[in-house]
Coordinates of C-alpha atoms in Angstrom, one line a residue:
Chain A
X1052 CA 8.7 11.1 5.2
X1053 CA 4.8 12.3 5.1
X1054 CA 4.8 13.3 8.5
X1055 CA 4.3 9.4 9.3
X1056 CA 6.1 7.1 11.9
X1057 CA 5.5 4.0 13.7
X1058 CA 6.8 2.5 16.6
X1059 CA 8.7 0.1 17.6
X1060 CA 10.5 -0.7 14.6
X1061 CA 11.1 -4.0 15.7
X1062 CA 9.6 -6.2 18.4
X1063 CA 9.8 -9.8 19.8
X1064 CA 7.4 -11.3 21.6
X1065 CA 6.1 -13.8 23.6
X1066 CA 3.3 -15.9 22.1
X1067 CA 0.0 -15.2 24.4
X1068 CA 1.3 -11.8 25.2
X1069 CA -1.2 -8.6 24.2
X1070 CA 1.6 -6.2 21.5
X1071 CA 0.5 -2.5 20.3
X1072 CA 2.0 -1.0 17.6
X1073 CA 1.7 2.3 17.3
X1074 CA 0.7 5.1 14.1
X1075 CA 1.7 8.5 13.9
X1076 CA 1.4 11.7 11.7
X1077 CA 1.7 15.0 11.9
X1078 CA -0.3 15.8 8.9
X1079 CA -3.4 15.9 10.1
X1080 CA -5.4 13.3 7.7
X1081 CA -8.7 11.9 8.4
X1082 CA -7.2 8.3 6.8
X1083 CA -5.3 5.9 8.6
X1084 CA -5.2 2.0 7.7
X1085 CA -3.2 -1.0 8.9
X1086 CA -1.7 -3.4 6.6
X1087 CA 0.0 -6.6 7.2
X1088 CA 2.7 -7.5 4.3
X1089 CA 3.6 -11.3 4.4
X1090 CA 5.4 -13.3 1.2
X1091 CA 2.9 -14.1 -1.8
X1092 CA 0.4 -11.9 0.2
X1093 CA 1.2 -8.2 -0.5
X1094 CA -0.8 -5.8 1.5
X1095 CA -3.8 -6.7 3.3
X1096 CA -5.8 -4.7 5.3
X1097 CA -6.0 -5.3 9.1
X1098 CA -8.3 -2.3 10.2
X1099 CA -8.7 1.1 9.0
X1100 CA -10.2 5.0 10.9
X1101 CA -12.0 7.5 8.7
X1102 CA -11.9 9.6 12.1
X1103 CA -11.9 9.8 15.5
X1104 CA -13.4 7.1 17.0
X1105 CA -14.2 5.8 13.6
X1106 CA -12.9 2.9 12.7
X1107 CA -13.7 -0.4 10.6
X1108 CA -12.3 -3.7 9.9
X1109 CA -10.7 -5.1 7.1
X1110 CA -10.0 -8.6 5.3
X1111 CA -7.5 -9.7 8.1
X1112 CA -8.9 -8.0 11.4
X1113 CA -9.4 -11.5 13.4
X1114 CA -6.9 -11.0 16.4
X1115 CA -6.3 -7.4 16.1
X1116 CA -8.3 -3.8 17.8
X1117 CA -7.7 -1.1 16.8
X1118 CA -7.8 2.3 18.9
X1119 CA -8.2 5.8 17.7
X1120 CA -8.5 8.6 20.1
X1121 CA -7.0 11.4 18.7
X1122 CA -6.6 12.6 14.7
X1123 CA -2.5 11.8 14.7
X1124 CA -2.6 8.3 16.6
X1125 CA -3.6 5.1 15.6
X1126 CA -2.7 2.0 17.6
X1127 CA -3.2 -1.8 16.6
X1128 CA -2.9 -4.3 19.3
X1129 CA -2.7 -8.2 18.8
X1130 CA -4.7 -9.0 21.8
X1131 CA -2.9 -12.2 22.3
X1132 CA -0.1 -12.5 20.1
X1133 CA 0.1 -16.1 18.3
X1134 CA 2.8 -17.2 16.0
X1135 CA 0.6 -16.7 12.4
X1136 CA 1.1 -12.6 13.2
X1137 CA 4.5 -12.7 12.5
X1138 CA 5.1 -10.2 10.2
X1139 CA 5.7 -6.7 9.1
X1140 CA 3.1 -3.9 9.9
X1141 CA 2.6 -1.1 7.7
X1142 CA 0.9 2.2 8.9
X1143 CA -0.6 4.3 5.8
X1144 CA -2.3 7.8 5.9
X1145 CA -4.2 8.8 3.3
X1146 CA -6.0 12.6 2.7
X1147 CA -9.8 12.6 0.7
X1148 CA -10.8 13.9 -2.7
X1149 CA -7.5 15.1 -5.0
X1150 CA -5.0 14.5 -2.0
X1151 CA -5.5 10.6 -2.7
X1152 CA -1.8 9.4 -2.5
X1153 CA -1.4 6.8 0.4
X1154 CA 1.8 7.4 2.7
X1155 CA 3.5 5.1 4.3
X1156 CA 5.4 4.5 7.5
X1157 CA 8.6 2.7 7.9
X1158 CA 7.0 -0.7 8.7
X1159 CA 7.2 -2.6 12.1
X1160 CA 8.5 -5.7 11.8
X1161 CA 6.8 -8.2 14.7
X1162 CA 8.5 -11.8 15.4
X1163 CA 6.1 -13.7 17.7
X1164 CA 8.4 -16.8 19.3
Chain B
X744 CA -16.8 -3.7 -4.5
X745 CA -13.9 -3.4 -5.9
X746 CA -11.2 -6.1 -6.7
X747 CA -7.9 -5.7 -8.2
X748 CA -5.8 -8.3 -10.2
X749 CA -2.4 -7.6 -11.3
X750 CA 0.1 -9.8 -13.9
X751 CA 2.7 -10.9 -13.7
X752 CA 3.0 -11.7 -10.1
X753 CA 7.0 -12.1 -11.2
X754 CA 8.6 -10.7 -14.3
X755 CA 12.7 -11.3 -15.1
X756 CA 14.0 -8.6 -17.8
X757 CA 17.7 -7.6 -19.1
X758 CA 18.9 -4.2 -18.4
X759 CA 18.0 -1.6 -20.6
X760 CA 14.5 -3.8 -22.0
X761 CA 11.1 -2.6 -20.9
X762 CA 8.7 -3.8 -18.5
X763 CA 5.2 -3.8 -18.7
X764 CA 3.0 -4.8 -15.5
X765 CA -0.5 -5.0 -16.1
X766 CA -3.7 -4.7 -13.5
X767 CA -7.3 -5.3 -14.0
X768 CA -9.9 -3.1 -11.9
X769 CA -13.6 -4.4 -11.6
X770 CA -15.3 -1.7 -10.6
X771 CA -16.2 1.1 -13.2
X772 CA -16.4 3.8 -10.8
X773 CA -13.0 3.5 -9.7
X774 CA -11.2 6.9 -11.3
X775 CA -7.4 7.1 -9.4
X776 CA -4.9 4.5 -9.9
X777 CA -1.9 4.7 -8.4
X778 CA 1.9 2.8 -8.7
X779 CA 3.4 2.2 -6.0
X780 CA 7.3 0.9 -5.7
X781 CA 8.6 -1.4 -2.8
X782 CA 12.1 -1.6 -2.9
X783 CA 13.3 -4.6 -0.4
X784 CA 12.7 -3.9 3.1
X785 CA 11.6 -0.7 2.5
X786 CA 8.0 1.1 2.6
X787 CA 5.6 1.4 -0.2
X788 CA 5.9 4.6 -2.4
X789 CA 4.2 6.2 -5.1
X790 CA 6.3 6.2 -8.3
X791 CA 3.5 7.3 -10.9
X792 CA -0.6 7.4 -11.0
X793 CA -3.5 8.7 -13.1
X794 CA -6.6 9.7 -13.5
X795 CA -9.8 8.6 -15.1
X796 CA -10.0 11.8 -17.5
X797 CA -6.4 10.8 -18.6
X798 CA -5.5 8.2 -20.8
X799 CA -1.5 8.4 -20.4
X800 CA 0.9 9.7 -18.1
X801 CA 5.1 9.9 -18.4
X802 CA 8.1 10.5 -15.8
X803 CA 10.6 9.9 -17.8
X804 CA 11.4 6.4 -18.0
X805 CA 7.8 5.2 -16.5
X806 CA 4.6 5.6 -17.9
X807 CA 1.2 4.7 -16.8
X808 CA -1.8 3.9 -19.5
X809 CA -5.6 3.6 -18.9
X810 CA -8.6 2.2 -20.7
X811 CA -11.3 2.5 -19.1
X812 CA -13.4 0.7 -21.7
X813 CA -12.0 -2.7 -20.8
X814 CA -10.9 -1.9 -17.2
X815 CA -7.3 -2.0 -16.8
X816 CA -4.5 -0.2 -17.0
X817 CA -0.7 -1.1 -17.1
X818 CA 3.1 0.5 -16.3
X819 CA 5.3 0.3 -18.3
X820 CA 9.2 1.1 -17.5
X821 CA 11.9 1.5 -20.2
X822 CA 15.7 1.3 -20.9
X823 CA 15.2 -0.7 -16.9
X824 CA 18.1 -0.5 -14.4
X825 CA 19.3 -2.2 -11.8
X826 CA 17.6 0.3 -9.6
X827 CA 14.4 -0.9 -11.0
X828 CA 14.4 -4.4 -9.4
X829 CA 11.9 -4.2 -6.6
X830 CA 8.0 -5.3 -6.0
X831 CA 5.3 -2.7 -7.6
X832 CA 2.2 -2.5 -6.7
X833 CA -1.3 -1.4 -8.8
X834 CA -4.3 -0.1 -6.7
X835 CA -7.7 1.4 -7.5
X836 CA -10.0 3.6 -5.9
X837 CA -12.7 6.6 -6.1
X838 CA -12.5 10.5 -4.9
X839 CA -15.5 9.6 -2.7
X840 CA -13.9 6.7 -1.3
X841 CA -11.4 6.3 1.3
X842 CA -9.5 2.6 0.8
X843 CA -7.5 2.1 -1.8
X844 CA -7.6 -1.4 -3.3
X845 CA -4.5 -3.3 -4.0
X846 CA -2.9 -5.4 -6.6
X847 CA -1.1 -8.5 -5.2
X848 CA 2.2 -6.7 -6.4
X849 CA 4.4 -7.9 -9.3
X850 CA 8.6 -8.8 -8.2
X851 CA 10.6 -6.9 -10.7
X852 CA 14.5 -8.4 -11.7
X853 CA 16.6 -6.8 -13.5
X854 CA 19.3 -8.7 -15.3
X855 CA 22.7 -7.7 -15.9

Protein backbone atom coordinates (compact mmCIF):
# COMPACT_ATOMS: atom_id res chain seq x y z
CA UNK A 1 0.00 0.00 0.00
CA UNK A 2 2.86 2.82 -0.11
CA UNK A 3 2.82 3.45 3.37
CA UNK A 4 -0.45 5.73 2.53
CA UNK A 5 -3.93 5.88 4.23
CA UNK A 6 -6.70 8.13 4.71
CA UNK A 7 -9.35 8.51 6.98
CA UNK A 8 -12.48 8.12 7.23
CA UNK A 9 -13.20 6.02 4.42
CA UNK A 10 -16.63 7.15 4.29
CA UNK A 11 -18.43 10.12 5.73
CA UNK A 12 -21.91 11.81 5.69
CA UNK A 13 -22.45 15.08 6.45
CA UNK A 14 -24.53 17.80 7.12
CA UNK A 15 -24.51 20.62 4.52
CA UNK A 16 -22.94 23.86 6.43
CA UNK A 17 -20.95 21.60 8.62
CA UNK A 18 -16.78 22.12 8.56
CA UNK A 19 -15.39 18.02 7.46
CA UNK A 20 -11.53 17.07 7.56
CA UNK A 21 -10.21 14.40 5.82
CA UNK A 22 -7.22 13.17 6.79
CA UNK A 23 -3.63 12.01 4.77
CA UNK A 24 -1.17 9.74 6.04
CA UNK A 25 2.19 8.01 5.18
CA UNK A 26 4.75 6.49 6.61
CA UNK A 27 7.25 7.06 3.90
CA UNK A 28 8.51 10.05 4.58
CA UNK A 29 7.93 12.03 1.19
CA UNK A 30 8.20 15.67 0.74
CA UNK A 31 4.81 15.35 -1.88
CA UNK A 32 1.46 15.18 -0.77
CA UNK A 33 -1.63 16.37 -3.14
CA UNK A 34 -5.46 16.25 -2.85
CA UNK A 35 -7.54 15.24 -5.66
CA UNK A 36 -11.17 15.23 -6.10
CA UNK A 37 -12.45 12.35 -8.69
CA UNK A 38 -16.11 13.13 -9.88
CA UNK A 39 -17.72 11.44 -13.34
CA UNK A 40 -16.41 12.97 -16.64
CA UNK A 41 -13.91 14.94 -14.45
CA UNK A 42 -11.00 12.50 -13.51
CA UNK A 43 -8.60 13.90 -11.14
CA UNK A 44 -8.40 17.37 -10.23
CA UNK A 45 -6.31 18.90 -7.89
CA UNK A 46 -7.71 20.50 -4.70
CA UNK A 47 -4.40 21.56 -2.86
CA UNK A 48 -1.04 20.17 -2.73
CA UNK A 49 2.40 20.49 0.19
CA UNK A 50 5.96 20.44 -1.12
CA UNK A 51 6.77 20.44 2.80
CA UNK A 52 6.03 21.41 5.99
CA UNK A 53 4.07 24.25 6.19
CA UNK A 54 4.28 24.48 2.45
CA UNK A 55 1.55 24.25 0.71
CA UNK A 56 -0.35 25.65 -2.58
CA UNK A 57 -3.60 25.50 -4.24
CA UNK A 58 -4.76 23.82 -7.07
CA UNK A 59 -7.54 24.12 -10.00
CA UNK A 60 -10.41 23.28 -7.46
CA UNK A 61 -9.20 24.76 -4.02
CA UNK A 62 -12.44 27.19 -3.61
CA UNK A 63 -14.01 25.71 -0.25
CA UNK A 64 -11.19 23.71 0.89
CA UNK A 65 -7.71 24.47 3.53
CA UNK A 66 -5.43 22.54 3.68
CA UNK A 67 -3.09 21.94 6.89
CA UNK A 68 0.36 20.46 7.04
CA UNK A 69 2.18 20.37 10.22
CA UNK A 70 4.13 17.51 10.24
CA UNK A 71 6.04 15.45 7.06
CA UNK A 72 3.40 12.32 7.39
CA UNK A 73 0.03 14.35 7.78
CA UNK A 74 -1.91 16.16 5.49
CA UNK A 75 -5.47 17.21 6.31
CA UNK A 76 -8.13 18.89 3.94
CA UNK A 77 -11.09 20.41 5.44
CA UNK A 78 -14.36 21.72 3.57
CA UNK A 79 -14.79 24.65 5.75
CA UNK A 80 -18.47 24.56 5.25
CA UNK A 81 -19.43 21.59 3.52
CA UNK A 82 -22.09 22.28 0.56
CA UNK A 83 -23.74 19.70 -1.62
CA UNK A 84 -21.24 20.35 -4.99
CA UNK A 85 -18.29 18.49 -2.69
CA UNK A 86 -19.81 15.39 -2.88
CA UNK A 87 -17.43 13.17 -3.98
CA UNK A 88 -14.45 10.91 -3.49
CA UNK A 89 -11.12 12.23 -2.14
CA UNK A 90 -7.93 10.95 -3.10
CA UNK A 91 -4.72 11.47 -1.08
CA UNK A 92 -1.38 10.95 -3.33
CA UNK A 93 2.26 11.04 -2.13
CA UNK A 94 4.72 11.54 -4.42
CA UNK A 95 8.94 11.36 -3.82
CA UNK A 96 11.32 14.03 -6.23
CA UNK A 97 13.79 13.33 -8.99
CA UNK A 98 13.78 9.31 -10.11
CA UNK A 99 11.37 8.35 -7.26
CA UNK A 100 8.46 10.11 -9.41
CA UNK A 101 5.67 7.42 -9.18
CA UNK A 102 2.56 8.98 -7.46
CA UNK A 103 0.89 6.70 -4.61
CA UNK A 104 -2.32 6.68 -3.77
CA UNK A 105 -4.58 6.19 -0.85
CA UNK A 106 -7.73 4.28 -0.64
CA UNK A 107 -9.97 7.21 -1.47
CA UNK A 108 -12.58 8.88 0.97
CA UNK A 109 -15.73 8.95 -0.26
CA UNK A 110 -17.73 12.26 1.16
CA UNK A 111 -21.77 12.46 0.73
CA UNK A 112 -22.85 15.99 1.79
CA UNK A 113 -26.94 15.69 2.39
CA UNK B 1 2.45 25.06 -18.09
CA UNK B 2 1.71 21.96 -18.84
CA UNK B 3 -1.59 20.50 -20.21
CA UNK B 4 -2.52 17.05 -20.99
CA UNK B 5 -5.14 15.69 -23.48
CA UNK B 6 -5.85 12.13 -23.66
CA UNK B 7 -8.25 10.03 -26.60
CA UNK B 8 -10.41 8.29 -26.37
CA UNK B 9 -12.21 9.44 -23.39
CA UNK B 10 -14.16 5.80 -23.98
CA UNK B 11 -12.94 3.00 -26.01
CA UNK B 12 -15.14 -0.58 -26.43
CA UNK B 13 -12.82 -3.67 -27.66
CA UNK B 14 -13.42 -7.61 -27.94
CA UNK B 15 -11.33 -9.80 -25.80
CA UNK B 16 -8.23 -10.75 -27.02
CA UNK B 17 -7.98 -7.29 -29.67
CA UNK B 18 -5.58 -4.47 -28.65
CA UNK B 19 -6.10 -1.18 -27.29
CA UNK B 20 -4.44 1.80 -27.93
CA UNK B 21 -5.01 5.03 -25.76
CA UNK B 22 -3.38 7.96 -26.85
CA UNK B 23 -2.18 11.41 -24.83
CA UNK B 24 -0.82 14.62 -26.03
CA UNK B 25 1.65 16.65 -23.70
CA UNK B 26 2.24 20.44 -24.43
CA UNK B 27 5.05 21.17 -22.75
CA UNK B 28 8.50 19.99 -24.11
CA UNK B 29 10.21 19.77 -21.00
CA UNK B 30 8.07 17.27 -19.61
CA UNK B 31 10.44 13.90 -19.51
CA UNK B 32 8.25 11.10 -17.16
CA UNK B 33 5.06 9.88 -18.28
CA UNK B 34 3.39 7.63 -16.33
CA UNK B 35 0.04 4.98 -16.83
CA UNK B 36 -1.90 4.73 -14.35
CA UNK B 37 -4.97 1.99 -14.02
CA UNK B 38 -8.30 2.66 -12.03
CA UNK B 39 -10.12 -0.31 -11.70
CA UNK B 40 -13.86 0.60 -10.38
CA UNK B 41 -13.90 1.96 -7.01
CA UNK B 42 -10.60 1.39 -6.44
CA UNK B 43 -7.31 3.86 -6.22
CA UNK B 44 -5.20 4.91 -9.02
CA UNK B 45 -2.12 2.73 -9.75
CA UNK B 46 0.85 2.77 -11.86
CA UNK B 47 0.72 -0.01 -14.53
CA UNK B 48 3.62 1.13 -16.84
CA UNK B 49 5.69 4.66 -17.52
CA UNK B 50 8.75 5.95 -19.31
CA UNK B 51 11.20 8.18 -19.85
CA UNK B 52 12.25 10.92 -22.20
CA UNK B 53 15.64 9.03 -23.15
CA UNK B 54 13.34 6.00 -24.01
CA UNK B 55 11.38 5.60 -26.87
CA UNK B 56 9.52 2.21 -25.87
CA UNK B 57 8.83 0.24 -22.94
CA UNK B 58 7.03 -3.51 -22.48
CA UNK B 59 5.41 -5.60 -19.47
CA UNK B 60 4.21 -8.12 -21.19
CA UNK B 61 1.04 -7.46 -22.60
CA UNK B 62 1.30 -3.45 -22.18
CA UNK B 63 3.55 -1.22 -23.77
CA UNK B 64 4.14 2.41 -23.58
CA UNK B 65 5.60 4.53 -26.75
CA UNK B 66 7.00 8.12 -26.89
CA UNK B 67 7.75 10.72 -29.50
CA UNK B 68 8.92 13.45 -28.31
CA UNK B 69 9.07 15.20 -31.65
CA UNK B 70 5.39 15.55 -31.89
CA UNK B 71 4.58 15.41 -28.19
CA UNK B 72 2.58 12.43 -27.36
CA UNK B 73 2.79 9.23 -26.44
CA UNK B 74 0.25 6.26 -26.36
CA UNK B 75 -0.43 2.68 -24.41
CA UNK B 76 -1.08 0.17 -26.07
CA UNK B 77 -2.48 -3.26 -24.39
CA UNK B 78 -2.77 -6.56 -26.37
CA UNK B 79 -4.60 -10.02 -26.51
CA UNK B 80 -7.07 -7.55 -23.71
CA UNK B 81 -8.93 -9.43 -20.93
CA UNK B 82 -11.65 -9.02 -19.02
CA UNK B 83 -9.37 -7.87 -16.25
CA UNK B 84 -8.45 -5.05 -18.46
CA UNK B 85 -11.76 -3.12 -18.29
CA UNK B 86 -11.19 -0.18 -16.10
CA UNK B 87 -10.37 3.76 -16.45
CA UNK B 88 -6.50 4.59 -17.37
CA UNK B 89 -5.06 7.54 -16.88
CA UNK B 90 -1.92 9.40 -18.92
CA UNK B 91 0.08 12.10 -16.90
CA UNK B 92 3.16 14.20 -17.63
CA UNK B 93 5.74 15.84 -15.65
CA UNK B 94 9.50 16.89 -15.07
CA UNK B 95 12.38 15.55 -12.46
CA UNK B 96 12.46 19.12 -11.22
CA UNK B 97 8.85 19.35 -10.83
CA UNK B 98 6.67 18.10 -8.21
CA UNK B 99 2.80 17.81 -9.82
CA UNK B 100 2.09 15.47 -12.13
CA UNK B 101 -0.40 16.56 -14.80
CA UNK B 102 -3.26 14.41 -15.70
CA UNK B 103 -5.08 13.09 -18.61
CA UNK B 104 -8.88 13.18 -18.31
CA UNK B 105 -8.61 9.30 -18.20
CA UNK B 106 -9.92 6.92 -20.98
CA UNK B 107 -12.93 4.02 -19.75
CA UNK B 108 -11.74 0.78 -20.98
CA UNK B 109 -14.56 -2.34 -21.98
CA UNK B 110 -13.75 -5.30 -22.69
CA UNK B 111 -16.18 -7.36 -24.63
CA UNK B 112 -16.84 -10.95 -24.36
Amino acid sequence: DAGITQSPRHKVTETGTPVTLRCHQTENHRYMYWYRQDPGHGLRLIHYSYGVKDTDKGEVSDGYSVSRSKTEDFLLTLESATSSQTSVYFCAIKGRGQNTEAFFGQGTRLTVV
Amino acid sequence: GENVEQHPSTLSVQEGDSAVIKCTYSDSASNYFPWYKQELGKRPQLIIDIRSNVGEKKDQRIAVTLNKTAKHFSLHITETQPEDSAVYFCAATTDSNYQLIWGAGTKLIIKP
